[in-house]
């Protein structure tokens, strides 16, 4: 019995030793099959775990980006940034083109003269809303006229140094685009004046646009009289402002238009003399081109400067301004006349430039003086006021007419009756003279 138990123990011990030694042999079949099954089991387990994880992720897809995929948001932000930058660049481009097509600085000067005319024609109360609407409409119409001017002169501008970089010659904008812009702002400005001011102001604006774009512009290539036609164009805006404020055109409202008409002649004569070569290259028939010595050009400038002298007195005498403006205007006009006389004596580019600068200074100072010294009741309806005064005078004198003879009554009426401005119309010292003799 004891032997059997010992032999069984020995057999069990040998079996355990054999198992232990087998585990230490890496290339044994038992070891390989065991680890192979273990590896297969763990791989299957990992695959099952990944599948379950993917399924759970897909079933609970919250829209978060995958770790191995580039997030789409930065690309969209970059694209949006590019679009915004492109839009801003395009906006700046066309805004610059519209600014240059409209000759914005010149158009703002036109607006300033129109606004001054509006204030002068407003009497004691100035309608500031109406003033703003009038200035806006004038700006639109002026921008339209300047744009059409450049459309018609695109070939001429391309030949001149000072204009060849404009939007149309430089092909920064197309002709149809420029025509569309000009038509849109022109119609909008005229409609604005018709609705917010009156039809008279709108009619003056439309007629000035036509005169500038379709008469003055082609005439620049035909005859030197274009300068005088352009002076008429420049004289209409202050009359437009007066009509927008008062609803009528009266002789009192002609002070500023007359000043602008005569001011433009020396202004443009100086410019035409300084830019003679440029105008010749562009094909424009300016008065200075056929005047090699410049004597006739300087004489025309001097003569029109002298025509400005009586305007201060007329503004005072017609009740538009106080007496101080008469004095200031006379001094100012003598200064520009002295510059014109200096140019006449010494016809050089330097003297012409000095007269040009003097003309640039004259206009804003003259308009400022009109506004500062204007009388609130400037007699824009002076005829009606005179009629009322005469009627009251007659009613008063009817009671005393029994004791006065007929001659005394007539003499007293003549003494008391205010003299209307129309009495000066036949003796005005500044008739709207045509251009001097033609230049071949």
Tab-separated table of C-alpha atoms in Angstrom:
chain	number	residue	atom	x	y	z
A	1	UNK	CA	0.000	0.000	0.000
A	2	UNK	CA	2.709	2.324	0.953
A	3	UNK	CA	4.579	1.386	-2.247
A	4	UNK	CA	1.507	2.180	-4.346
A	5	UNK	CA	1.145	5.572	-2.751
A	6	UNK	CA	4.829	6.288	-3.200
A	7	UNK	CA	4.768	5.227	-6.830
A	8	UNK	CA	1.711	7.414	-7.442
A	9	UNK	CA	3.450	10.326	-5.812
A	10	UNK	CA	6.503	9.700	-7.864
A	11	UNK	CA	4.448	9.583	-11.049
A	12	UNK	CA	2.679	12.871	-10.143
A	13	UNK	CA	6.001	14.505	-9.316
A	14	UNK	CA	7.461	13.446	-12.670
A	15	UNK	CA	4.431	14.824	-14.454
A	16	UNK	CA	4.755	18.195	-12.760
A	17	UNK	CA	8.455	18.345	-13.501
A	18	UNK	CA	7.808	17.524	-17.110
A	19	UNK	CA	5.201	20.276	-17.340
A	20	UNK	CA	7.580	22.718	-15.760
A	21	UNK	CA	10.359	21.834	-18.134
A	22	UNK	CA	8.002	22.046	-21.070
A	23	UNK	CA	7.020	25.590	-20.148
A	24	UNK	CA	10.617	26.632	-20.398
A	25	UNK	CA	10.946	25.403	-24.006
A	26	UNK	CA	9.841	28.186	-26.338
A	27	UNK	CA	9.691	26.030	-29.443
A	28	UNK	CA	7.643	23.256	-28.034
A	29	UNK	CA	4.413	22.437	-29.826
A	30	UNK	CA	2.414	22.784	-26.698
A	31	UNK	CA	3.766	26.216	-26.030
A	32	UNK	CA	3.136	27.381	-29.585
A	33	UNK	CA	-0.397	26.156	-29.690
A	34	UNK	CA	-1.159	27.633	-26.322
A	35	UNK	CA	0.206	31.095	-27.130
A	36	UNK	CA	-1.302	31.015	-30.562
A	37	UNK	CA	-4.705	30.447	-29.133
A	38	UNK	CA	-4.092	33.091	-26.501
A	39	UNK	CA	-2.969	35.628	-29.133
A	40	UNK	CA	-5.925	34.844	-31.326
A	41	UNK	CA	-8.219	35.201	-28.394
A	42	UNK	CA	-6.812	38.590	-27.352
A	43	UNK	CA	-6.847	39.856	-30.993
A	44	UNK	CA	-10.446	38.861	-31.352
A	45	UNK	CA	-11.191	40.543	-28.086
A	46	UNK	CA	-9.461	43.768	-29.225
A	47	UNK	CA	-11.293	43.690	-32.542
A	48	UNK	CA	-14.596	43.204	-30.822
A	49	UNK	CA	-13.820	46.023	-28.420
A	50	UNK	CA	-12.906	48.408	-31.297
A	51	UNK	CA	-16.043	47.427	-33.188
A	52	UNK	CA	-18.167	48.056	-30.166
A	53	UNK	CA	-16.481	51.375	-29.554
A	54	UNK	CA	-16.998	52.474	-33.188
A	55	UNK	CA	-20.611	51.375	-33.053
A	56	UNK	CA	-21.154	53.280	-29.856
A	57	UNK	CA	-19.434	56.323	-31.320
A	58	UNK	CA	-21.532	56.176	-34.473
A	59	UNK	CA	-24.683	55.696	-32.516
A	60	UNK	CA	-23.778	58.683	-30.325
A	61	UNK	CA	-22.393	60.968	-33.064
A	62	UNK	CA	-22.412	64.467	-31.565
A	63	UNK	CA	-20.725	66.209	-34.492
A	64	UNK	CA	-17.276	66.428	-32.929
A	65	UNK	CA	-14.390	66.288	-35.427
A	66	UNK	CA	-12.472	62.992	-35.704
A	67	UNK	CA	-8.937	63.178	-34.365
A	68	UNK	CA	-7.365	62.092	-37.641
A	69	UNK	CA	-9.441	64.478	-39.844
A	70	UNK	CA	-8.543	68.168	-40.333
A	71	UNK	CA	-11.249	70.353	-38.749
A	72	UNK	CA	-13.328	72.218	-41.373
A	73	UNK	CA	-13.850	75.435	-39.388
A	74	UNK	CA	-10.441	77.037	-39.957
A	75	UNK	CA	-10.766	76.520	-43.725
A	76	UNK	CA	-14.223	78.128	-43.736
A	77	UNK	CA	-12.927	81.035	-41.668
A	78	UNK	CA	-10.031	81.532	-44.083
A	79	UNK	CA	-12.421	81.464	-47.029
A	80	UNK	CA	-14.727	83.972	-45.324
A	81	UNK	CA	-11.754	86.203	-44.568
A	82	UNK	CA	-10.694	86.080	-48.231
A	83	UNK	CA	-14.231	86.922	-49.361
A	84	UNK	CA	-14.478	89.887	-46.986
A	85	UNK	CA	-11.078	91.171	-48.088
A	86	UNK	CA	-12.040	90.812	-51.760
A	87	UNK	CA	-15.337	92.620	-51.170
A	88	UNK	CA	-13.601	95.463	-49.337
A	89	UNK	CA	-11.033	95.799	-52.130
A	90	UNK	CA	-13.750	95.878	-54.800
A	91	UNK	CA	-15.727	98.455	-52.838
A	92	UNK	CA	-12.690	100.701	-52.469
A	93	UNK	CA	-11.904	100.341	-56.168
A	94	UNK	CA	-15.322	101.412	-57.387
A	95	UNK	CA	-15.660	104.117	-54.737
A	96	UNK	CA	-12.390	105.605	-55.979
A	97	UNK	CA	-13.567	105.370	-59.586
A	98	UNK	CA	-16.884	107.077	-58.770
A	99	UNK	CA	-15.035	109.780	-56.833
A	100	UNK	CA	-12.795	110.558	-59.801
A	101	UNK	CA	-15.583	110.312	-62.382
A	102	UNK	CA	-17.635	112.793	-60.376
A	103	UNK	CA	-14.725	115.248	-60.044
A	104	UNK	CA	-15.756	115.357	-56.417
A	105	UNK	CA	-13.786	118.440	-55.372
A	106	UNK	CA	-15.151	120.486	-58.269
A	107	UNK	CA	-18.663	119.160	-57.588
A	108	UNK	CA	-18.380	120.184	-53.933
A	109	UNK	CA	-17.492	123.708	-55.052
A	110	UNK	CA	-20.647	123.678	-57.189
A	111	UNK	CA	-22.612	122.529	-54.134
A	112	UNK	CA	-21.108	125.372	-52.075
A	113	UNK	CA	-22.305	127.967	-54.603
A	114	UNK	CA	-25.758	126.377	-54.722
A	115	UNK	CA	-25.990	126.348	-50.926
A	116	UNK	CA	-24.936	129.986	-50.760
A	117	UNK	CA	-27.645	130.879	-53.264
A	118	UNK	CA	-30.181	128.980	-51.160
A	119	UNK	CA	-29.277	130.893	-47.988
A	120	UNK	CA	-29.347	134.238	-49.798
A	121	UNK	CA	-32.790	133.477	-51.203
A	122	UNK	CA	-34.241	132.229	-47.925
A	123	UNK	CA	-35.075	135.606	-46.397
A	124	UNK	CA	-35.371	135.741	-42.622
A	125	UNK	CA	-35.740	131.987	-42.034
A	126	UNK	CA	-33.458	129.348	-43.540
A	127	UNK	CA	-34.955	125.900	-44.074
A	128	UNK	CA	-31.982	123.728	-43.150
A	129	UNK	CA	-33.689	120.515	-44.259
A	130	UNK	CA	-34.408	122.099	-47.619
A	131	UNK	CA	-30.810	123.309	-47.773
A	132	UNK	CA	-29.536	119.750	-47.245
A	133	UNK	CA	-31.863	118.306	-49.885
A	134	UNK	CA	-30.856	121.010	-52.354
A	135	UNK	CA	-27.154	120.401	-51.777
A	136	UNK	CA	-27.601	116.630	-52.130
A	137	UNK	CA	-29.531	116.967	-55.387
A	138	UNK	CA	-27.011	119.465	-56.761
A	139	UNK	CA	-24.147	117.125	-55.883
A	140	UNK	CA	-25.774	114.240	-57.739
A	141	UNK	CA	-26.465	116.275	-60.862
A	142	UNK	CA	-22.960	117.756	-60.843
A	143	UNK	CA	-21.457	114.272	-60.465
A	144	UNK	CA	-23.538	113.032	-63.391
A	145	UNK	CA	-22.466	115.926	-65.628
A	146	UNK	CA	-18.783	115.418	-64.798
A	147	UNK	CA	-19.027	111.674	-65.434
A	148	UNK	CA	-20.655	112.175	-68.832
A	149	UNK	CA	-17.989	114.748	-69.645
A	150	UNK	CA	-15.298	112.105	-69.094
A	151	UNK	CA	-17.210	109.518	-71.106
A	152	UNK	CA	-17.287	111.830	-74.132
A	153	UNK	CA	-13.651	112.916	-73.708
A	154	UNK	CA	-12.062	109.532	-73.032
A	155	UNK	CA	-9.803	109.671	-76.088
A	156	UNK	CA	-8.772	113.267	-75.388
A	157	UNK	CA	-8.026	112.533	-71.751
A	158	UNK	CA	-5.804	109.617	-72.748
A	159	UNK	CA	-3.525	112.065	-74.623
A	160	UNK	CA	-3.087	114.542	-71.763
A	161	UNK	CA	-0.654	114.099	-68.885
A	162	UNK	CA	-2.952	115.439	-66.193
A	163	UNK	CA	-5.961	113.317	-67.241
A	164	UNK	CA	-4.600	110.064	-68.656
A	165	UNK	CA	-4.837	108.311	-65.271
A	166	UNK	CA	-8.565	108.937	-64.937
A	167	UNK	CA	-10.735	105.806	-64.543
A	168	UNK	CA	-11.823	105.554	-68.178
A	169	UNK	CA	-8.494	106.174	-69.984
A	170	UNK	CA	-6.707	103.860	-67.550
A	171	UNK	CA	-9.457	101.222	-68.076
A	172	UNK	CA	-10.193	100.889	-64.392
A	173	UNK	CA	-13.868	101.034	-65.224
A	174	UNK	CA	-15.817	100.325	-68.403
A	175	UNK	CA	-17.748	102.876	-70.446
A	176	UNK	CA	-21.164	101.168	-69.939
A	177	UNK	CA	-20.531	101.137	-66.199
A	178	UNK	CA	-19.670	104.839	-66.202
A	179	UNK	CA	-22.744	105.700	-68.312
A	180	UNK	CA	-24.968	103.707	-65.957
A	181	UNK	CA	-23.488	105.503	-62.947
A	182	UNK	CA	-23.919	108.937	-64.561
A	183	UNK	CA	-27.508	108.263	-65.642
A	184	UNK	CA	-28.496	106.904	-62.239
A	185	UNK	CA	-27.153	109.766	-60.144
A	186	UNK	CA	-28.366	112.382	-62.646
A	187	UNK	CA	-31.946	111.131	-62.637
A	188	UNK	CA	-31.889	110.630	-58.863
A	189	UNK	CA	-30.597	114.163	-58.256
A	190	UNK	CA	-33.167	115.767	-60.537
A	191	UNK	CA	-35.984	113.761	-58.953
A	192	UNK	CA	-34.748	114.724	-55.478
A	193	UNK	CA	-34.798	118.427	-56.335
A	194	UNK	CA	-38.253	118.118	-57.902
A	195	UNK	CA	-39.713	116.377	-54.847
A	196	UNK	CA	-37.909	118.202	-52.027
A	197	UNK	CA	-37.435	121.674	-53.539
A	198	UNK	CA	-39.541	122.649	-56.570
A	199	UNK	CA	-39.813	122.041	-60.290
A	200	UNK	CA	-37.995	125.288	-61.099
A	201	UNK	CA	-34.875	124.121	-59.276
A	202	UNK	CA	-35.122	120.680	-60.890
A	203	UNK	CA	-35.489	122.265	-64.323
A	204	UNK	CA	-32.427	124.441	-63.791
A	205	UNK	CA	-30.431	121.391	-62.686
A	206	UNK	CA	-31.482	119.298	-65.674
A	207	UNK	CA	-30.827	122.119	-68.129
A	208	UNK	CA	-27.392	122.724	-66.633
A	209	UNK	CA	-26.538	119.025	-66.945
A	210	UNK	CA	-27.533	119.069	-70.621
A	211	UNK	CA	-25.666	122.318	-71.252
A	212	UNK	CA	-22.478	121.012	-69.657
A	213	UNK	CA	-22.438	117.453	-71.024
A	214	UNK	CA	-23.977	117.916	-74.477
A	215	UNK	CA	-23.076	121.503	-75.420
A	216	UNK	CA	-19.978	122.644	-73.546
A	217	UNK	CA	-18.152	119.290	-73.741
A	218	UNK	CA	-18.255	118.850	-77.547
A	219	UNK	CA	-17.703	122.577	-78.087
A	220	UNK	CA	-14.315	122.314	-76.381
A	221	UNK	CA	-13.096	120.524	-79.492
A	222	UNK	CA	-14.788	122.903	-81.936
A	223	UNK	CA	-14.428	126.569	-80.943
A	224	UNK	CA	-12.786	128.771	-78.250
A	225	UNK	CA	-16.212	130.117	-77.249
A	226	UNK	CA	-16.471	127.031	-75.050
A	227	UNK	CA	-14.965	129.023	-72.153
A	228	UNK	CA	-17.893	131.444	-72.134
A	229	UNK	CA	-20.401	128.603	-72.380
A	230	UNK	CA	-18.663	126.951	-69.441
A	231	UNK	CA	-18.954	130.207	-67.494
A	232	UNK	CA	-22.732	130.129	-67.984
A	233	UNK	CA	-22.748	126.547	-66.695
A	234	UNK	CA	-20.902	127.662	-63.566
A	235	UNK	CA	-23.274	130.583	-62.994
A	236	UNK	CA	-26.455	128.448	-62.870
A	237	UNK	CA	-25.945	126.532	-59.546
A	238	UNK	CA	-26.311	129.609	-57.263
A	239	UNK	CA	-29.405	130.581	-59.236
A	240	UNK	CA	-30.655	127.028	-58.678
A	241	UNK	CA	-30.177	127.434	-54.929
A	242	UNK	CA	-31.997	130.769	-54.940
A	243	UNK	CA	-34.911	129.254	-56.884
A	244	UNK	CA	-35.054	126.266	-54.507
A	245	UNK	CA	-35.402	128.603	-51.522
A	246	UNK	CA	-37.669	131.315	-52.931
A	247	UNK	CA	-39.505	129.487	-55.697
A	248	UNK	CA	-38.679	132.192	-58.236
A	249	UNK	CA	-35.845	133.863	-60.118
A	250	UNK	CA	-35.484	137.576	-59.370
A	251	UNK	CA	-32.926	140.198	-60.208
A	252	UNK	CA	-31.608	140.159	-56.631
A	253	UNK	CA	-30.652	136.547	-57.129
A	254	UNK	CA	-28.326	137.419	-59.998
A	255	UNK	CA	-25.558	138.868	-57.801
A	256	UNK	CA	-23.790	135.585	-57.111
A	257	UNK	CA	-24.410	134.095	-60.606
A	258	UNK	CA	-22.913	137.247	-62.153
A	259	UNK	CA	-19.900	136.985	-59.852
A	260	UNK	CA	-19.384	133.355	-60.835
A	261	UNK	CA	-19.753	134.125	-64.533
A	262	UNK	CA	-17.118	136.847	-64.570
A	263	UNK	CA	-14.867	135.071	-62.060
A	264	UNK	CA	-14.589	131.971	-64.231
A	265	UNK	CA	-13.140	133.844	-67.206
A	266	UNK	CA	-9.844	134.940	-65.551
A	267	UNK	CA	-9.762	131.641	-63.671
A	268	UNK	CA	-9.896	129.548	-66.857
A	269	UNK	CA	-7.753	131.919	-68.893
A	270	UNK	CA	-4.930	131.475	-66.396
A	271	UNK	CA	-5.409	127.707	-66.414
A	272	UNK	CA	-5.547	127.554	-70.224
A	273	UNK	CA	-2.357	129.601	-70.488
A	274	UNK	CA	-0.468	127.368	-68.045
A	275	UNK	CA	-1.652	124.146	-69.726
A	276	UNK	CA	-1.432	125.228	-73.360
A	277	UNK	CA	0.699	122.276	-74.455
A	278	UNK	CA	-1.524	119.790	-72.652
A	279	UNK	CA	-4.698	121.223	-74.181
A	280	UNK	CA	-3.085	121.180	-77.625
A	281	UNK	CA	-2.143	117.518	-77.184
A	282	UNK	CA	-5.695	116.713	-76.125
A	283	UNK	CA	-7.238	118.419	-79.142
A	284	UNK	CA	-9.099	121.156	-77.264
A	285	UNK	CA	-9.707	124.521	-78.956
A	286	UNK	CA	-8.841	126.859	-76.114
A	287	UNK	CA	-8.597	130.618	-76.519
A	288	UNK	CA	-4.953	130.674	-75.457
A	289	UNK	CA	-3.778	128.250	-78.173
A	290	UNK	CA	-4.068	130.808	-80.973
A	291	UNK	CA	-2.514	133.546	-78.823
A	292	UNK	CA	1.211	132.850	-78.822
A	293	UNK	CA	2.117	136.034	-76.945
A	294	UNK	CA	-0.698	135.619	-74.394
A	295	UNK	CA	-1.643	139.277	-74.673
A	296	UNK	CA	-5.250	138.752	-75.713
A	297	UNK	CA	-5.678	136.007	-73.126
A	298	UNK	CA	-4.432	138.292	-70.355
A	299	UNK	CA	-6.566	141.167	-71.602
A	300	UNK	CA	-9.733	139.046	-71.478
A	301	UNK	CA	-8.845	138.013	-67.925
A	302	UNK	CA	-8.256	141.633	-66.873
A	303	UNK	CA	-11.469	142.909	-68.437
A	304	UNK	CA	-13.641	140.319	-66.712
A	305	UNK	CA	-11.906	140.960	-63.392
A	306	UNK	CA	-12.905	144.619	-63.655
A	307	UNK	CA	-16.517	143.568	-64.312
A	308	UNK	CA	-16.582	142.218	-60.753
A	309	UNK	CA	-16.069	145.631	-59.146
A	310	UNK	CA	-19.715	146.907	-59.165
A	311	UNK	CA	-21.178	143.710	-57.685
A	312	UNK	CA	-20.551	144.701	-54.072
A	313	UNK	CA	-22.339	148.008	-54.536
A	314	UNK	CA	-25.287	146.357	-56.281
A	315	UNK	CA	-25.601	143.775	-53.506
A	316	UNK	CA	-25.824	146.629	-50.995
A	317	UNK	CA	-28.096	148.836	-53.096
A	318	UNK	CA	-30.553	146.007	-53.804
A	319	UNK	CA	-30.838	145.145	-50.138
A	320	UNK	CA	-29.063	141.770	-50.303
A	321	UNK	CA	-26.194	142.733	-47.968
A	322	UNK	CA	-25.123	145.533	-45.680
A	323	UNK	CA	-22.780	148.344	-46.634
A	324	UNK	CA	-19.748	146.546	-45.209
A	325	UNK	CA	-19.893	144.012	-47.985
A	326	UNK	CA	-19.683	146.802	-50.534
A	327	UNK	CA	-16.331	147.855	-49.093
A	328	UNK	CA	-14.954	144.339	-48.665
A	329	UNK	CA	-16.005	143.258	-52.144
A	330	UNK	CA	-14.347	146.293	-53.706
A	331	UNK	CA	-11.033	145.574	-51.968
A	332	UNK	CA	-11.214	141.894	-52.920
A	333	UNK	CA	-12.004	142.648	-56.557
A	334	UNK	CA	-9.205	145.195	-56.815
A	335	UNK	CA	-6.812	142.519	-55.547
A	336	UNK	CA	-7.754	139.995	-58.253
A	337	UNK	CA	-7.713	142.784	-60.835
A	338	UNK	CA	-4.184	143.691	-59.756
A	339	UNK	CA	-3.137	140.049	-60.251
A	340	UNK	CA	-4.742	140.074	-63.715
A	341	UNK	CA	-2.979	143.350	-64.582
A	342	UNK	CA	0.339	141.883	-63.452
A	343	UNK	CA	-0.251	138.922	-65.757
A	344	UNK	CA	-1.102	141.293	-68.603
A	345	UNK	CA	2.161	143.226	-68.172
A	346	UNK	CA	4.354	140.154	-67.747
A	347	UNK	CA	2.855	137.149	-69.510
A	348	UNK	CA	4.747	134.294	-67.899
A	349	UNK	CA	3.653	131.005	-66.416
A	350	UNK	CA	4.533	132.314	-62.952
A	351	UNK	CA	2.254	135.341	-63.308
A	352	UNK	CA	-0.520	133.176	-64.717
A	353	UNK	CA	-0.191	130.822	-61.749
A	354	UNK	CA	-0.370	133.763	-59.354
A	355	UNK	CA	-3.570	134.986	-60.976
A	356	UNK	CA	-4.949	131.447	-60.857
A	357	UNK	CA	-4.293	131.234	-57.113
A	358	UNK	CA	-5.824	134.681	-56.614
A	359	UNK	CA	-8.981	133.484	-58.356
A	360	UNK	CA	-9.105	130.422	-56.124
A	361	UNK	CA	-8.988	132.700	-53.076
A	362	UNK	CA	-11.507	135.193	-54.422
A	363	UNK	CA	-14.574	132.988	-54.676
A	364	UNK	CA	-14.747	131.527	-51.133
A	365	UNK	CA	-14.012	134.943	-49.596
A	366	UNK	CA	-16.673	136.589	-51.747
A	367	UNK	CA	-19.306	133.987	-50.832
A	368	UNK	CA	-18.385	134.157	-47.156
A	369	UNK	CA	-18.833	137.926	-47.228
A	370	UNK	CA	-22.266	137.522	-48.808
A	371	UNK	CA	-23.346	135.136	-46.057
A	372	UNK	CA	-21.872	137.164	-43.197
A	373	UNK	CA	-23.284	140.515	-44.300
A	374	UNK	CA	-26.558	139.360	-45.830
A	375	UNK	CA	-29.714	141.041	-44.632
A	376	UNK	CA	-32.420	138.656	-43.346
A	377	UNK	CA	-35.112	140.469	-45.334
A	378	UNK	CA	-33.045	140.804	-48.475
A	379	UNK	CA	-35.838	142.025	-50.688
A	380	UNK	CA	-36.161	138.847	-52.722
A	381	UNK	CA	-39.815	139.818	-53.144
A	382	UNK	CA	-39.072	143.502	-53.263
A	383	UNK	CA	-41.651	144.187	-55.922
A	384	UNK	CA	-44.420	142.890	-53.704
A	385	UNK	CA	-43.053	144.849	-50.748
A	386	UNK	CA	-42.933	147.991	-52.827
A	387	UNK	CA	-46.489	147.439	-53.993
A	388	UNK	CA	-47.683	147.084	-50.404
A	389	UNK	CA	-45.776	150.194	-49.387
A	390	UNK	CA	-47.217	152.190	-52.260
A	391	UNK	CA	-50.751	151.000	-51.456
A	392	UNK	CA	-50.473	152.022	-47.823
A	393	UNK	CA	-48.941	155.307	-48.895
A	394	UNK	CA	-51.864	155.983	-51.244
A	395	UNK	CA	-54.432	155.163	-48.593
A	396	UNK	CA	-52.797	157.606	-46.205
A	397	UNK	CA	-52.492	160.318	-48.748
A	398	UNK	CA	-56.064	159.980	-49.964
A	399	UNK	CA	-57.208	161.605	-46.734
A	400	UNK	CA	-54.875	164.542	-47.267
A	401	UNK	CA	-55.386	164.896	-50.991
A	402	UNK	CA	-58.153	167.472	-50.455
A	403	UNK	CA	-55.595	169.993	-49.183
A	404	UNK	CA	-52.827	169.194	-51.697
A	405	UNK	CA	-52.775	169.891	-55.373
A	406	UNK	CA	-52.135	167.161	-57.898
A	407	UNK	CA	-48.492	168.068	-58.579
A	408	UNK	CA	-47.537	167.904	-54.911
A	409	UNK	CA	-49.132	164.482	-54.550
A	410	UNK	CA	-47.192	163.103	-57.519
A	411	UNK	CA	-43.918	164.508	-56.270
A	412	UNK	CA	-44.407	163.076	-52.804
A	413	UNK	CA	-45.217	159.665	-54.295
A	414	UNK	CA	-42.005	159.688	-56.297
A	415	UNK	CA	-40.009	160.628	-53.217
A	416	UNK	CA	-41.555	157.970	-51.000
A	417	UNK	CA	-41.657	155.083	-53.451
A	418	UNK	CA	-38.722	152.701	-53.155
A	419	UNK	CA	-36.766	152.201	-56.297
A	420	UNK	CA	-37.027	148.567	-57.433
A	421	UNK	CA	-33.935	146.754	-58.651
A	422	UNK	CA	-35.408	146.393	-62.120
A	423	UNK	CA	-34.704	150.072	-62.644
A	424	UNK	CA	-31.013	149.191	-62.853
A	425	UNK	CA	-31.415	146.460	-65.434
A	426	UNK	CA	-30.901	148.737	-68.403
A	427	UNK	CA	-27.771	150.342	-66.985
A	428	UNK	CA	-26.078	147.320	-65.427
A	429	UNK	CA	-22.340	147.716	-65.923
A	430	UNK	CA	-21.783	143.992	-66.525
A	431	UNK	CA	-23.797	142.846	-69.532
A	432	UNK	CA	-23.365	139.182	-70.409
A	433	UNK	CA	-21.042	139.879	-73.263
A	434	UNK	CA	-20.356	137.188	-75.819
A	435	UNK	CA	-16.855	136.010	-76.477
A	436	UNK	CA	-14.545	138.520	-78.115
A	437	UNK	CA	-13.734	138.246	-81.775
A	438	UNK	CA	-13.162	134.710	-82.881
A	439	UNK	CA	-9.691	133.297	-83.032
A	440	UNK	CA	-8.796	131.398	-86.211
